[in-house]
mmCIF file of C-alpha atoms and ligand atoms in Angstrom:
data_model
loop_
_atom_site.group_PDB
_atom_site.id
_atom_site.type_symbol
_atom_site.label_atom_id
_atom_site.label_comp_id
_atom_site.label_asym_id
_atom_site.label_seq_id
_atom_site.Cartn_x
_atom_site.Cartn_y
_atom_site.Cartn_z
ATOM 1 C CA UNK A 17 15.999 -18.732 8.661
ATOM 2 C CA UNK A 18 18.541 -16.531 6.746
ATOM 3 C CA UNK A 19 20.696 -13.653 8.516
ATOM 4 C CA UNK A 20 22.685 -11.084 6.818
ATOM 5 C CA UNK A 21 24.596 -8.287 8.196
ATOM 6 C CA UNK A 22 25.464 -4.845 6.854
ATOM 7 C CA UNK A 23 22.930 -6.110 3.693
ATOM 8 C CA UNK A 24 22.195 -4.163 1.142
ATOM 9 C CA UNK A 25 18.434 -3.659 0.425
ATOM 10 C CA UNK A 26 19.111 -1.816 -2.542
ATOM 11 C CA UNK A 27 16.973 -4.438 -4.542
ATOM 12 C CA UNK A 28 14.532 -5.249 -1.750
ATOM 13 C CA UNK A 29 12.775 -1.981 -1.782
ATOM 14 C CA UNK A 30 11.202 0.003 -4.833
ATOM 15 C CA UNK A 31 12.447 3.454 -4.473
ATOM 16 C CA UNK A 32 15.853 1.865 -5.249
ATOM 17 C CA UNK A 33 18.147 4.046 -2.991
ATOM 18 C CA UNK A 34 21.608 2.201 -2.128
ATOM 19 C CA UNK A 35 20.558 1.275 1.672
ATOM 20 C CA UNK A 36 22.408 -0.971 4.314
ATOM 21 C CA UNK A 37 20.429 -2.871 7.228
ATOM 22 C CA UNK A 38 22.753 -4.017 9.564
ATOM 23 C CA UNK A 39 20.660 -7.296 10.239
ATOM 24 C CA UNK A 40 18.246 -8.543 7.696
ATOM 25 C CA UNK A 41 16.994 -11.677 8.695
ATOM 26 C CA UNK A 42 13.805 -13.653 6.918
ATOM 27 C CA UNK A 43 11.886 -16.376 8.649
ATOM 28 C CA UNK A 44 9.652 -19.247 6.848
ATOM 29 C CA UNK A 45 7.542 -20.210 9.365
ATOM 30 C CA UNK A 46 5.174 -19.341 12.426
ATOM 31 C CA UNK A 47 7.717 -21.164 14.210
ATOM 32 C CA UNK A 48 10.707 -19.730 12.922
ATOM 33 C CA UNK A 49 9.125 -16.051 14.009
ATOM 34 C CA UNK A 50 8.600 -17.018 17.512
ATOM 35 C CA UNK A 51 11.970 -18.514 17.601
ATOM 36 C CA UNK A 52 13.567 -14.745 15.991
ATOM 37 C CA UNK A 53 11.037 -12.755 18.190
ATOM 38 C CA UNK A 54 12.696 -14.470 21.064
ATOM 39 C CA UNK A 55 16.199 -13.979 19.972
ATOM 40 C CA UNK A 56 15.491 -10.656 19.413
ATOM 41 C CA UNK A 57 14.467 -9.969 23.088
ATOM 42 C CA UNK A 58 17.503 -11.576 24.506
ATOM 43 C CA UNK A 59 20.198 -10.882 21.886
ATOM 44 C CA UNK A 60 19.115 -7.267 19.812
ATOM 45 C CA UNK A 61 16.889 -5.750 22.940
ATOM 46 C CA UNK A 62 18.424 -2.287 22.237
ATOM 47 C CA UNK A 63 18.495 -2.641 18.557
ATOM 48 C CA UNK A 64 14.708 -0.855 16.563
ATOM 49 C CA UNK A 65 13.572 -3.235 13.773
ATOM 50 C CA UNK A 66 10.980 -2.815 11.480
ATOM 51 C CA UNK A 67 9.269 -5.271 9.395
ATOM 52 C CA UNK A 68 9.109 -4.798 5.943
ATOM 53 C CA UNK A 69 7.224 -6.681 2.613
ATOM 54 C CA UNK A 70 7.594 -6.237 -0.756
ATOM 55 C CA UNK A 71 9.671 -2.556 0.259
ATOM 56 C CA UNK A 72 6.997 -0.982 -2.001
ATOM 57 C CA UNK A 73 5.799 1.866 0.434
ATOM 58 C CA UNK A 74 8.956 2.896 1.843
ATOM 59 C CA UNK A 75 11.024 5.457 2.085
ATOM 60 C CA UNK A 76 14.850 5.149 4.118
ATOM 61 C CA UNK A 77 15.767 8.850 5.131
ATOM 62 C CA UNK A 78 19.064 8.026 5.554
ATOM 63 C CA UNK A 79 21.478 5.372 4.020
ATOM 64 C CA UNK A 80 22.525 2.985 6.942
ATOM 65 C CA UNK A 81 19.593 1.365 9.239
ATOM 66 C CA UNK A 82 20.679 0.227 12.546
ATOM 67 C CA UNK A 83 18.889 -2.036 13.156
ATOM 68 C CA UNK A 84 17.212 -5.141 12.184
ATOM 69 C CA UNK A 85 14.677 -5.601 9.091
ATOM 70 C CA UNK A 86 12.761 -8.810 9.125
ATOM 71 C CA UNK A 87 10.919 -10.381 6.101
ATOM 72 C CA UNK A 88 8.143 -12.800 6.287
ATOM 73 C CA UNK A 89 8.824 -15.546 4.030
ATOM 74 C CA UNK A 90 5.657 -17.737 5.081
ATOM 75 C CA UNK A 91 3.821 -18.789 1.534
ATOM 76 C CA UNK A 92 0.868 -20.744 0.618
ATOM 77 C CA UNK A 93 -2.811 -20.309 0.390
ATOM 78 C CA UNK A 94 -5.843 -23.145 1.222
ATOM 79 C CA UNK A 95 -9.422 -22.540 1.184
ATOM 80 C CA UNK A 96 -10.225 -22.723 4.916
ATOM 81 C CA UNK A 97 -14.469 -22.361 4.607
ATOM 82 C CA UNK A 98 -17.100 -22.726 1.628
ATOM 83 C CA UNK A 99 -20.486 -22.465 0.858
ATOM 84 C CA UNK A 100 -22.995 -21.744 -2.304
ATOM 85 C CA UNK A 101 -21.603 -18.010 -2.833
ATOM 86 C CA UNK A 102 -18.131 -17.323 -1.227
ATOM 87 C CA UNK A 103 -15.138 -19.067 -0.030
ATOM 88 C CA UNK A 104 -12.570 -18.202 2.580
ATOM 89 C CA UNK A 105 -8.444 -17.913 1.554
ATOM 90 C CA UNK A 106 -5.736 -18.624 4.438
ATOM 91 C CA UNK A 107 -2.497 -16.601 2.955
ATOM 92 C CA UNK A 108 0.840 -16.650 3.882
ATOM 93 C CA UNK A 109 2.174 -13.125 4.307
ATOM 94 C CA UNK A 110 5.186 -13.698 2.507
ATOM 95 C CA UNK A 111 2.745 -14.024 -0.917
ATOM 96 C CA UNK A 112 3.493 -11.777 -3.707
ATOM 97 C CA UNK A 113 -0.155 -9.865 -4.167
ATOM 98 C CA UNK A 114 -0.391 -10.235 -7.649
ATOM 99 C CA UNK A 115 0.807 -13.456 -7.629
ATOM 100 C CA UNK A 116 -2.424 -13.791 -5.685
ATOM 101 C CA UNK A 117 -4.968 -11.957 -7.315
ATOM 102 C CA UNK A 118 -3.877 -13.752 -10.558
ATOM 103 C CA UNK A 119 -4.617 -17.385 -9.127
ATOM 104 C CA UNK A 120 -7.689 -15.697 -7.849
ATOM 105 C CA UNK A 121 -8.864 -14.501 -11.426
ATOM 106 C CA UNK A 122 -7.805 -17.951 -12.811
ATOM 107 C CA UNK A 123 -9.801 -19.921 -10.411
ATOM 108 C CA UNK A 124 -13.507 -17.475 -11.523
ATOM 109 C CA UNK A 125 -13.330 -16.000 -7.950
ATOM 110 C CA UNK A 126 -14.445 -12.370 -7.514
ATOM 111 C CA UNK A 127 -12.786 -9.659 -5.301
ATOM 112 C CA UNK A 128 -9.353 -8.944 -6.312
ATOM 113 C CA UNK A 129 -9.668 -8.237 -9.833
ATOM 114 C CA UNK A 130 -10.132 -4.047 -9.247
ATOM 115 C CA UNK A 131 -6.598 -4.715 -7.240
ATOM 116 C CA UNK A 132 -4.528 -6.036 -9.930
ATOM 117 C CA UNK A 133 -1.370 -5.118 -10.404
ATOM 118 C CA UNK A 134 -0.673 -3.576 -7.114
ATOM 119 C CA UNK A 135 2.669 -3.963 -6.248
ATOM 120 C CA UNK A 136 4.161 -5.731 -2.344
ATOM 121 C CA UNK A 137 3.228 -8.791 -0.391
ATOM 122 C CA UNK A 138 0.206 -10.555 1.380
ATOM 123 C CA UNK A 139 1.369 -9.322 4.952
ATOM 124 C CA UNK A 140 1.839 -5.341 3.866
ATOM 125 C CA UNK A 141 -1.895 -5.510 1.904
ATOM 126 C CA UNK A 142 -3.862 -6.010 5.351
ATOM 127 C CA UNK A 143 -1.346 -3.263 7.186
ATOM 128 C CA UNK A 144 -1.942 -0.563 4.215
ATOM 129 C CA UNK A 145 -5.453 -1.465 3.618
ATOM 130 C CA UNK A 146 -4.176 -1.042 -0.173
ATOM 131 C CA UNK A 147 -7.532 0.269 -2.546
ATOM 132 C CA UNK A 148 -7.553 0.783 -6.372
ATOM 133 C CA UNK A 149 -10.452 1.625 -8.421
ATOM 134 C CA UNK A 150 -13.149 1.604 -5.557
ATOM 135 C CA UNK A 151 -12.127 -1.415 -3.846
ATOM 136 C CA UNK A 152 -9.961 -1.082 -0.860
ATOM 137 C CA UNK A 153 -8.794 -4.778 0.964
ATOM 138 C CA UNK A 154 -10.618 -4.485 4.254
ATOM 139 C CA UNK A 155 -13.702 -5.222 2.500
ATOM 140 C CA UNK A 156 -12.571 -8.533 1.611
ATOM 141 C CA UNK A 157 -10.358 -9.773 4.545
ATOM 142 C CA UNK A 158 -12.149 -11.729 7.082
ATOM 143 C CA UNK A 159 -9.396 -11.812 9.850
ATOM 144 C CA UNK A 160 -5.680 -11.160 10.275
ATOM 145 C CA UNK A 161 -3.641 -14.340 12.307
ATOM 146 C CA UNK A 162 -0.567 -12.501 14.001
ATOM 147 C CA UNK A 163 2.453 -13.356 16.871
ATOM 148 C CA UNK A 164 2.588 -10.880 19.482
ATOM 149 C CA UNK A 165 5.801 -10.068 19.531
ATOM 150 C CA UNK A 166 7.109 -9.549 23.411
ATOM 151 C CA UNK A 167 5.841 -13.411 24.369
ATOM 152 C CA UNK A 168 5.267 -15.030 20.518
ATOM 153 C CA UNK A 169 1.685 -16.102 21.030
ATOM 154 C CA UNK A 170 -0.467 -16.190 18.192
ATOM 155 C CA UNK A 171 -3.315 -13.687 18.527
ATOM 156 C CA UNK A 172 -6.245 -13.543 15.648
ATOM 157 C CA UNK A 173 -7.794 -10.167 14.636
ATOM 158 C CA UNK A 174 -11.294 -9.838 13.272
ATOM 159 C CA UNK A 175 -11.380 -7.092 10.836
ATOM 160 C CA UNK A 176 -13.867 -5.233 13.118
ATOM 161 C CA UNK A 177 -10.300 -4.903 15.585
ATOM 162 C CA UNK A 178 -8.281 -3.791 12.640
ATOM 163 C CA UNK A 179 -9.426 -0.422 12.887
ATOM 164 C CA UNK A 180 -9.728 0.090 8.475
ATOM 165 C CA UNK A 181 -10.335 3.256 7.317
ATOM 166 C CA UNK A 182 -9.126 4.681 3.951
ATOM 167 C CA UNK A 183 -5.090 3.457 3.806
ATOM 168 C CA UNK A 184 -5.221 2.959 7.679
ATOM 169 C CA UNK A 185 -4.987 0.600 10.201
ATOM 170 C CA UNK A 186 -4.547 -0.548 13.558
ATOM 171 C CA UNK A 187 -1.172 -1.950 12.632
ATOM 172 C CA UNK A 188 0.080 1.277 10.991
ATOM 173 C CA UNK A 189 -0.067 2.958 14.952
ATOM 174 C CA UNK A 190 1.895 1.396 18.082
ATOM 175 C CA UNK A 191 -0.205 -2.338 17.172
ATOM 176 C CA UNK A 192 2.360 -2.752 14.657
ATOM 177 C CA UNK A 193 4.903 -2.916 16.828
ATOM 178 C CA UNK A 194 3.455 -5.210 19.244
ATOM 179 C CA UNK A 195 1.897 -7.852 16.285
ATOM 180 C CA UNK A 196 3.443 -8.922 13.463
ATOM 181 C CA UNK A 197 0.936 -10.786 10.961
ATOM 182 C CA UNK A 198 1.633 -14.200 9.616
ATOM 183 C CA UNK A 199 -1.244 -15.112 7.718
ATOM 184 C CA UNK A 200 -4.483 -13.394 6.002
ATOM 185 C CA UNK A 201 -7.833 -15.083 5.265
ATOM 186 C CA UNK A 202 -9.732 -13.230 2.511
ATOM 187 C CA UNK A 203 -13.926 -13.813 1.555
ATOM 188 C CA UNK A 204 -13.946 -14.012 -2.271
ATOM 189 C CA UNK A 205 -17.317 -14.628 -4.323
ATOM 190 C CA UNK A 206 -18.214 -17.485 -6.624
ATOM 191 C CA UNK A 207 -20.012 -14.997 -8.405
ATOM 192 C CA UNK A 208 -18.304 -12.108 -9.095
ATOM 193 C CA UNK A 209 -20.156 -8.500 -8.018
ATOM 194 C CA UNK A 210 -18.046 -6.601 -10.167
ATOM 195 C CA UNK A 211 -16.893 -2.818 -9.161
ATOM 196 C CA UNK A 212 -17.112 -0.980 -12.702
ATOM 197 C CA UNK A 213 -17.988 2.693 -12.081
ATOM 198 C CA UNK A 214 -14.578 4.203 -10.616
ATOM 199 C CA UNK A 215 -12.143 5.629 -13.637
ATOM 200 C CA UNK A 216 -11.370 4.215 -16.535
ATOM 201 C CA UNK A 217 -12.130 0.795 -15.709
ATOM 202 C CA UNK A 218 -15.396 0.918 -18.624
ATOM 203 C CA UNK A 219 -14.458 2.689 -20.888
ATOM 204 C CA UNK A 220 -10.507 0.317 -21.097
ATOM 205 C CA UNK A 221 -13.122 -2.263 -20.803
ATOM 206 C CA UNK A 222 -14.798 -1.362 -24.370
ATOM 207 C CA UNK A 223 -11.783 -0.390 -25.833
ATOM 208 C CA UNK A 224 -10.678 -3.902 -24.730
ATOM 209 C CA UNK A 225 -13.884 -5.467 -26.708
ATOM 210 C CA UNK A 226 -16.592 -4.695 -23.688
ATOM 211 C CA UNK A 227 -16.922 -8.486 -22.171
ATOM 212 C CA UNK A 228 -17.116 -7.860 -18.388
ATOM 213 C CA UNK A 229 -15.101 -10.993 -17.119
ATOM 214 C CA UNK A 230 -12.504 -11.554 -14.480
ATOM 215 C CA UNK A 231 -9.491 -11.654 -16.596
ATOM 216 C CA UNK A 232 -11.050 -8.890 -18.679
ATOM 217 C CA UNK A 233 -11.097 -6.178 -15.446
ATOM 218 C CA UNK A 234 -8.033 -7.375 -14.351
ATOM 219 C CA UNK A 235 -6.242 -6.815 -17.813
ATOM 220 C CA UNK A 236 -8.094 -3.510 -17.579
ATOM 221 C CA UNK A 237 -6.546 -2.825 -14.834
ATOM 222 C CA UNK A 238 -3.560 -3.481 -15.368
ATOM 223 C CA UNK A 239 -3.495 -1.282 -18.790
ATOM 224 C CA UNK A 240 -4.253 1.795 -16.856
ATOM 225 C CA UNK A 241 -2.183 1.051 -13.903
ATOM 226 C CA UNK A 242 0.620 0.594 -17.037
ATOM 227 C CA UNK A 243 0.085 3.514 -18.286
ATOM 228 C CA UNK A 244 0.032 6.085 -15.571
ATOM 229 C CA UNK A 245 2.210 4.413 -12.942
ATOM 230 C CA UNK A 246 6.309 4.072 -13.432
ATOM 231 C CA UNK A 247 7.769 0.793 -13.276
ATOM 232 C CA UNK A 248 10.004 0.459 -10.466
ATOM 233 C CA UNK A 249 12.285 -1.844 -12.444
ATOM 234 C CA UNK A 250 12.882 1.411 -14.785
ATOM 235 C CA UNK A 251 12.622 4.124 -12.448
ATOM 236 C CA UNK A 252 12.718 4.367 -8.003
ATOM 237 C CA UNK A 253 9.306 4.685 -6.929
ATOM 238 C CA UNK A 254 6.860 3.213 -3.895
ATOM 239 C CA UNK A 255 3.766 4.202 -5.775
ATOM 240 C CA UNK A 256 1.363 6.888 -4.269
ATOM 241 C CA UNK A 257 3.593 9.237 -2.366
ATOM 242 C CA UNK A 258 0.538 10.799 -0.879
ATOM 243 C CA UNK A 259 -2.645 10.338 0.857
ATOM 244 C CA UNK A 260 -5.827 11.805 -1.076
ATOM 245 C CA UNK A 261 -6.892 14.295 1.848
ATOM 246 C CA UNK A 262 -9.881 14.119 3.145
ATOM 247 C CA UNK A 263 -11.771 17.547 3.815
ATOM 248 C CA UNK A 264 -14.973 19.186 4.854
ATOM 249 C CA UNK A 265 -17.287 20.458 2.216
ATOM 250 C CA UNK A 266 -16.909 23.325 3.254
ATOM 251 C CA UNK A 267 -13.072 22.953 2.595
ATOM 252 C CA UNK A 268 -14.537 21.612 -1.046
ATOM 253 C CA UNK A 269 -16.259 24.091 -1.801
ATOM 254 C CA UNK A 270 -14.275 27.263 -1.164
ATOM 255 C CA UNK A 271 -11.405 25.665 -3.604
ATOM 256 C CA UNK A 272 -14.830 24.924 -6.117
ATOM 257 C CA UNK A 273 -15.173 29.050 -6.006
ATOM 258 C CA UNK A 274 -11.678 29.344 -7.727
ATOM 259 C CA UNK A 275 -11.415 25.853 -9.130
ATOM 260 C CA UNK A 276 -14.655 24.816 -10.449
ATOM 261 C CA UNK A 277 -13.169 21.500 -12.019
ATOM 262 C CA UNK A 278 -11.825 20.285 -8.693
ATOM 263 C CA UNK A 279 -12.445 16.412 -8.792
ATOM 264 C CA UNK A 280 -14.142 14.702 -5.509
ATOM 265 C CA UNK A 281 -14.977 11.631 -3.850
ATOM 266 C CA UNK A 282 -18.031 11.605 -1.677
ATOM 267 C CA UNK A 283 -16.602 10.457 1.582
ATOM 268 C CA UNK A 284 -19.839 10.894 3.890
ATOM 269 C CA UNK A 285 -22.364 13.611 4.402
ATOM 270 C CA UNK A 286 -19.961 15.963 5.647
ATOM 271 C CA UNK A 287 -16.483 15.074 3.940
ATOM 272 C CA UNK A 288 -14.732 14.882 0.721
ATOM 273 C CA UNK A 289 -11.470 13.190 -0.509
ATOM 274 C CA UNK A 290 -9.764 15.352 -3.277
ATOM 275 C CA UNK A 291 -7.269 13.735 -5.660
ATOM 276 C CA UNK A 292 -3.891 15.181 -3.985
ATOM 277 C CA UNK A 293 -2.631 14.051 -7.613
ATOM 278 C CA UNK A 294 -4.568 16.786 -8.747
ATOM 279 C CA UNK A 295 -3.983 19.549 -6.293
ATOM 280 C CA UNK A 296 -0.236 18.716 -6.871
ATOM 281 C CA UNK A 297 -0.591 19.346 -10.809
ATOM 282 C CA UNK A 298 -2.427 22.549 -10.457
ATOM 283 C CA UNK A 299 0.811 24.003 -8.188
ATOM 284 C CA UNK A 300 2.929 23.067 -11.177
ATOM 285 C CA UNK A 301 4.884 20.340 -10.098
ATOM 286 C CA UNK A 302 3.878 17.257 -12.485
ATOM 287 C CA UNK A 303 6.980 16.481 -14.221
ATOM 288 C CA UNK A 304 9.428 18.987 -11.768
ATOM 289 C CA UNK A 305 12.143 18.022 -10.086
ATOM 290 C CA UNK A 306 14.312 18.594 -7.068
ATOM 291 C CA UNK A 307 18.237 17.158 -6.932
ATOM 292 C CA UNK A 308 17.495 13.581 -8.676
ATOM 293 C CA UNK A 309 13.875 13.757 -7.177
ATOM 294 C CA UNK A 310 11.046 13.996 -9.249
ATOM 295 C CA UNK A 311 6.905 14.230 -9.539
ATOM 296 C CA UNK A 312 6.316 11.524 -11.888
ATOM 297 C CA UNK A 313 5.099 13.220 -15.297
ATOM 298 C CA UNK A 314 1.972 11.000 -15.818
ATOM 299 C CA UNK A 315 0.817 10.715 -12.233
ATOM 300 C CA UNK A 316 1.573 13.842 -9.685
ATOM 301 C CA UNK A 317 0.516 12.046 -6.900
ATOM 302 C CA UNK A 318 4.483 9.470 -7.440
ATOM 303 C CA UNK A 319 7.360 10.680 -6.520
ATOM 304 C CA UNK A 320 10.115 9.198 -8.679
ATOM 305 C CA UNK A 321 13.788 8.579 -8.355
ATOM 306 C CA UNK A 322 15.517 9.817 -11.184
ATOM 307 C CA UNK A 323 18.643 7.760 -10.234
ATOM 308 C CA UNK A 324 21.138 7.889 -8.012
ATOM 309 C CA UNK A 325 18.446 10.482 -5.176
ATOM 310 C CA UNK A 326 18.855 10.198 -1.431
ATOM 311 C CA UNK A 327 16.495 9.851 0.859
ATOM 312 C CA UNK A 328 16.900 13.648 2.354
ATOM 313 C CA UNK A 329 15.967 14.238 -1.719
ATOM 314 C CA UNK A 330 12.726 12.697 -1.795
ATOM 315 C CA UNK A 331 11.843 13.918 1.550
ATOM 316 C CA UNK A 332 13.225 17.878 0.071
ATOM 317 C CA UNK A 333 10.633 17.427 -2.770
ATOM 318 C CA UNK A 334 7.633 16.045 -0.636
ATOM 319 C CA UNK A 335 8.748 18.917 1.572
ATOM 320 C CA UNK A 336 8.408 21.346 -1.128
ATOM 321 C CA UNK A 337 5.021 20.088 -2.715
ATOM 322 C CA UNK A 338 3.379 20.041 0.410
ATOM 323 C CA UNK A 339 4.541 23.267 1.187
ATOM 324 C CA UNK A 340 2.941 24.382 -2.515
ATOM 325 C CA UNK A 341 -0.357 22.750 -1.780
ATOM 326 C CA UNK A 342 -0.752 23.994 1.799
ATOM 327 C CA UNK A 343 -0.121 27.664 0.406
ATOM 328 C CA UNK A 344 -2.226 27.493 -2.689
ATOM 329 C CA UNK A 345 -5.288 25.892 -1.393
ATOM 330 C CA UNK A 346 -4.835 25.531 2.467
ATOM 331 C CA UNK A 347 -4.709 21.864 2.634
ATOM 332 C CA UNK A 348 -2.419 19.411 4.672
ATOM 333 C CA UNK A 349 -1.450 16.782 2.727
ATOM 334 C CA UNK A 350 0.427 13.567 4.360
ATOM 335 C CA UNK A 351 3.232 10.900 3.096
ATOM 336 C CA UNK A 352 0.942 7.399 2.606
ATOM 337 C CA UNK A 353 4.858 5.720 2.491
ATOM 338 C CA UNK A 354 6.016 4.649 5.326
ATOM 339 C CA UNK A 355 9.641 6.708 5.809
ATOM 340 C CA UNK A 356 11.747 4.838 8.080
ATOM 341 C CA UNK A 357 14.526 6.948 9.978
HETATM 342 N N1 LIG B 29 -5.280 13.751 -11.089
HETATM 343 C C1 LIG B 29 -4.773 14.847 -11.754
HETATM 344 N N2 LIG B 29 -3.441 14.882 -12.002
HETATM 345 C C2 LIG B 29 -2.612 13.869 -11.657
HETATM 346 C C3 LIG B 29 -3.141 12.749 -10.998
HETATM 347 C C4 LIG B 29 -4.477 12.706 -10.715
HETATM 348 O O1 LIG B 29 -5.465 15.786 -12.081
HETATM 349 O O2 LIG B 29 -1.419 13.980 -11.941
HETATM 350 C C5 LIG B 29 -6.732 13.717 -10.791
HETATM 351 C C6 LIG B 29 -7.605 13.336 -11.941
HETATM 352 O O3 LIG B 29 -8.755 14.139 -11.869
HETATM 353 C C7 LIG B 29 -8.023 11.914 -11.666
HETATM 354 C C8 LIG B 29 -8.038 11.917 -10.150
HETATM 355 O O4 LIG B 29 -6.980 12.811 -9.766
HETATM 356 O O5 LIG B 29 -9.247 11.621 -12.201
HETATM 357 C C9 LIG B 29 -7.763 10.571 -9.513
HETATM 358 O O6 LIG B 29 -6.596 10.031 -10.086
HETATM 359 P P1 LIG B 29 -6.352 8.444 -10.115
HETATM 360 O O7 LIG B 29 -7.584 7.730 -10.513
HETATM 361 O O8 LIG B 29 -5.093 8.192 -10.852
HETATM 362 O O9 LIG B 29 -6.183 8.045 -8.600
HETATM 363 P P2 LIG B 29 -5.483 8.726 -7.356
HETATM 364 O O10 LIG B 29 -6.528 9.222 -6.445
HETATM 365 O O11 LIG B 29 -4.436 9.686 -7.796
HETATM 366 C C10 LIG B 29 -5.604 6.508 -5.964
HETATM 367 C C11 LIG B 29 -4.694 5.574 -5.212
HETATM 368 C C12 LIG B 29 -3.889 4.725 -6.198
HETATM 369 C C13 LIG B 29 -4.866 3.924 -7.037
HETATM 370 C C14 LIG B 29 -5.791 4.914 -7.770
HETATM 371 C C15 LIG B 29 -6.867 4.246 -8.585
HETATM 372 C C16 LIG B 29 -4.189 6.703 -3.143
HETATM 373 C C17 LIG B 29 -3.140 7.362 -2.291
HETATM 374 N N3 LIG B 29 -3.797 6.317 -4.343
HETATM 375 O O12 LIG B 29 -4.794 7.428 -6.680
HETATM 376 O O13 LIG B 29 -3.120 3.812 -5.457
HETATM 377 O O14 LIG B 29 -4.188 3.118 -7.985
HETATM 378 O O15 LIG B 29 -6.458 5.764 -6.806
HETATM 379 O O16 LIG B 29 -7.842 3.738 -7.737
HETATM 380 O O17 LIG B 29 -5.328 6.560 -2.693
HETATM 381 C C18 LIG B 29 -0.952 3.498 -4.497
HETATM 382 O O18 LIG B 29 -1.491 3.513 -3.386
HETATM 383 O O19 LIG B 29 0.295 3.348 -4.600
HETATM 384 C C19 LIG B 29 -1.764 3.712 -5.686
HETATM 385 C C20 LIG B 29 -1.204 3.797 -6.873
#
């Protein structure tokens, strides 16, 4: 187990922002969890943690964390069941995702491949439910293994008790606080049932040559992901800032009477998702910025850190875009990063 105080997570988290924990502590093992979880009820009672991943959906309002951050650094993957079509993946939590869905694609199993690219860690994919380009995780994961943290037994969810819906789940409410997930077993296919029809994803696939393959969606992927989303390496960032908001049609189609062109995704028979990207553009702000805050220039729905920004920045300019979209078309839209206090 490793233990740092007053550590800098300026490197550990994507937005980039110069941020002390005063305990960050990382654990290899089931064991070494229940072990920490224990400690933690003894020695840091009064002291809030969180648990964090690859930091990519996070947002520190302020600059010093008081309490503890723990890291999962539990890797490995087996195949735990197989049969004629699909096979079942045990994953650590501490796996890098794309480190994941590239041994996926290498090995001819289907799934991942629309999910390329995404940035963060095994554990953080089954609390986000991350999507991309139709696909969102719940619909592959077959169950969550977790330790509860107050007595450290193991607990397994079923997805049906993860509570997915579109970038939620059970552990995003109070569940997160009580569970904290170890390991996640994924259902991949032998043969792939590919997911063509959302975006770009055909037509980078003809400019790529047209062969439908594995590697072939997952390069295509990873082209447009490249070219619309900023590289956290170069510039701050924890991806979507925003959750596409779901509305009524109604809602859809009184902005259709002035808007015509507004994008949609059916969502059932009575609601719609609209591209917050989108609604975020038409107020103006693709490209502005606020302090050392800015809407990314090729994707509105990023909020970037031009260098050196502050929390309190980023959370001015979401401020002031959701302000913008509220006014201009009546719609609530909501952080999908997680901002820790
Ligand atoms: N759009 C604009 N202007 C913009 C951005 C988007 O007009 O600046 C409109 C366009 O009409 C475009 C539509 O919005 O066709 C949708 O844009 P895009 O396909 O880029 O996807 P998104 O809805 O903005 C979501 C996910 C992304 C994921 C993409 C692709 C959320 C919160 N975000 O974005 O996920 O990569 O779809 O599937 O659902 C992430 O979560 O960090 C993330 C990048």
């Amino acid at each position: 187990m490793k233990h740092c105080t007053d550590y800098s997570l300026k490197s550990l988290h994507t937005f980039g922002m110069d941020v002390k924990a005063a305990h960050w502590v990382e654990y290899a093992s089931v064991s070494e969890l229940r072990t920490l979880l224990m400690f933690m009820k003894t020695e840091w009672a009064k002291l809030p943690w969180i648990h964090i991943g690859g930091g990519c959906n996070l947002l520190f309002a302020s600059d010093y964390y008081k309490g503890v951050v723990m890291h999962s650094a539990i890797k490995g993957w087996q195949v735990v069941h197989e049969d004629d079509t699909c096979l079942h993946l045990r994953v650590g939590a501490g796996v890098v995702w794309d480190e994941l869905v590239a041994y996926t694609v290498s090995q001819g199993w289907g799934g991942m491949e629309n999910l390329s690219l995404i940035p963060g860690e095994v554990g953080a994919s089954a609390v986000q439910n991350i999507g991309a380009y139709g696909v969102e995780v719940k619909d592959l994961i077959v169950e969550v293994e977790t330790v509860e943290t107050t007595l450290g037994q193991p607990y397994v969810f079923s997805v049906k008790e993860c509570g997915y819906a579109y970038r939620q789940s059970a552990f995003k409410g109070p569940l997160g606080k009580r569970f904290v997930i170890t390991h996640v077993t994924y259902r991949l296919q032998k043969k792939p049932l590919f997911h063509l029809d959302y975006g770009n994803i055909r037509a980078e696939l003809e400019h790529m040559g047209g062969e439908v393959s594995l590697e072939n969606v997952r390069q295509a992927v990873i082209n447009i992901r490249e070219s619309k989303l900023p590289d956290p390496q170069v510039v701050g960032n924890a991806g979507s800032f925003f959750m596409n908001p779901v509305v009524s049609r109604q809602v859809m189609e009184r902005i259709r009477e002035d808007y015509p062109q507004v994008p949609f995704y059916e969502v059932d028979d009575e609601r719609v998702k609209i591209p917050a990207g989108w609604m975020i553009e038409q107020c103006g702000w693709k490209g502005r910025s606020l302090g050392r805050a800015a809407v990314h220039d090729k994707q509105a729905l990023v909020l970037v850190n031009l260098g050196g920004a502050t929390g309190r920045e980023v959370m001015d300019l979401s401020e002031a875009v959701r302000h913008d979209v509220r006014e201009k078309f009546g719609v609530e839209i909501y952080p999908e990063v997680n901002i820790i206090s």
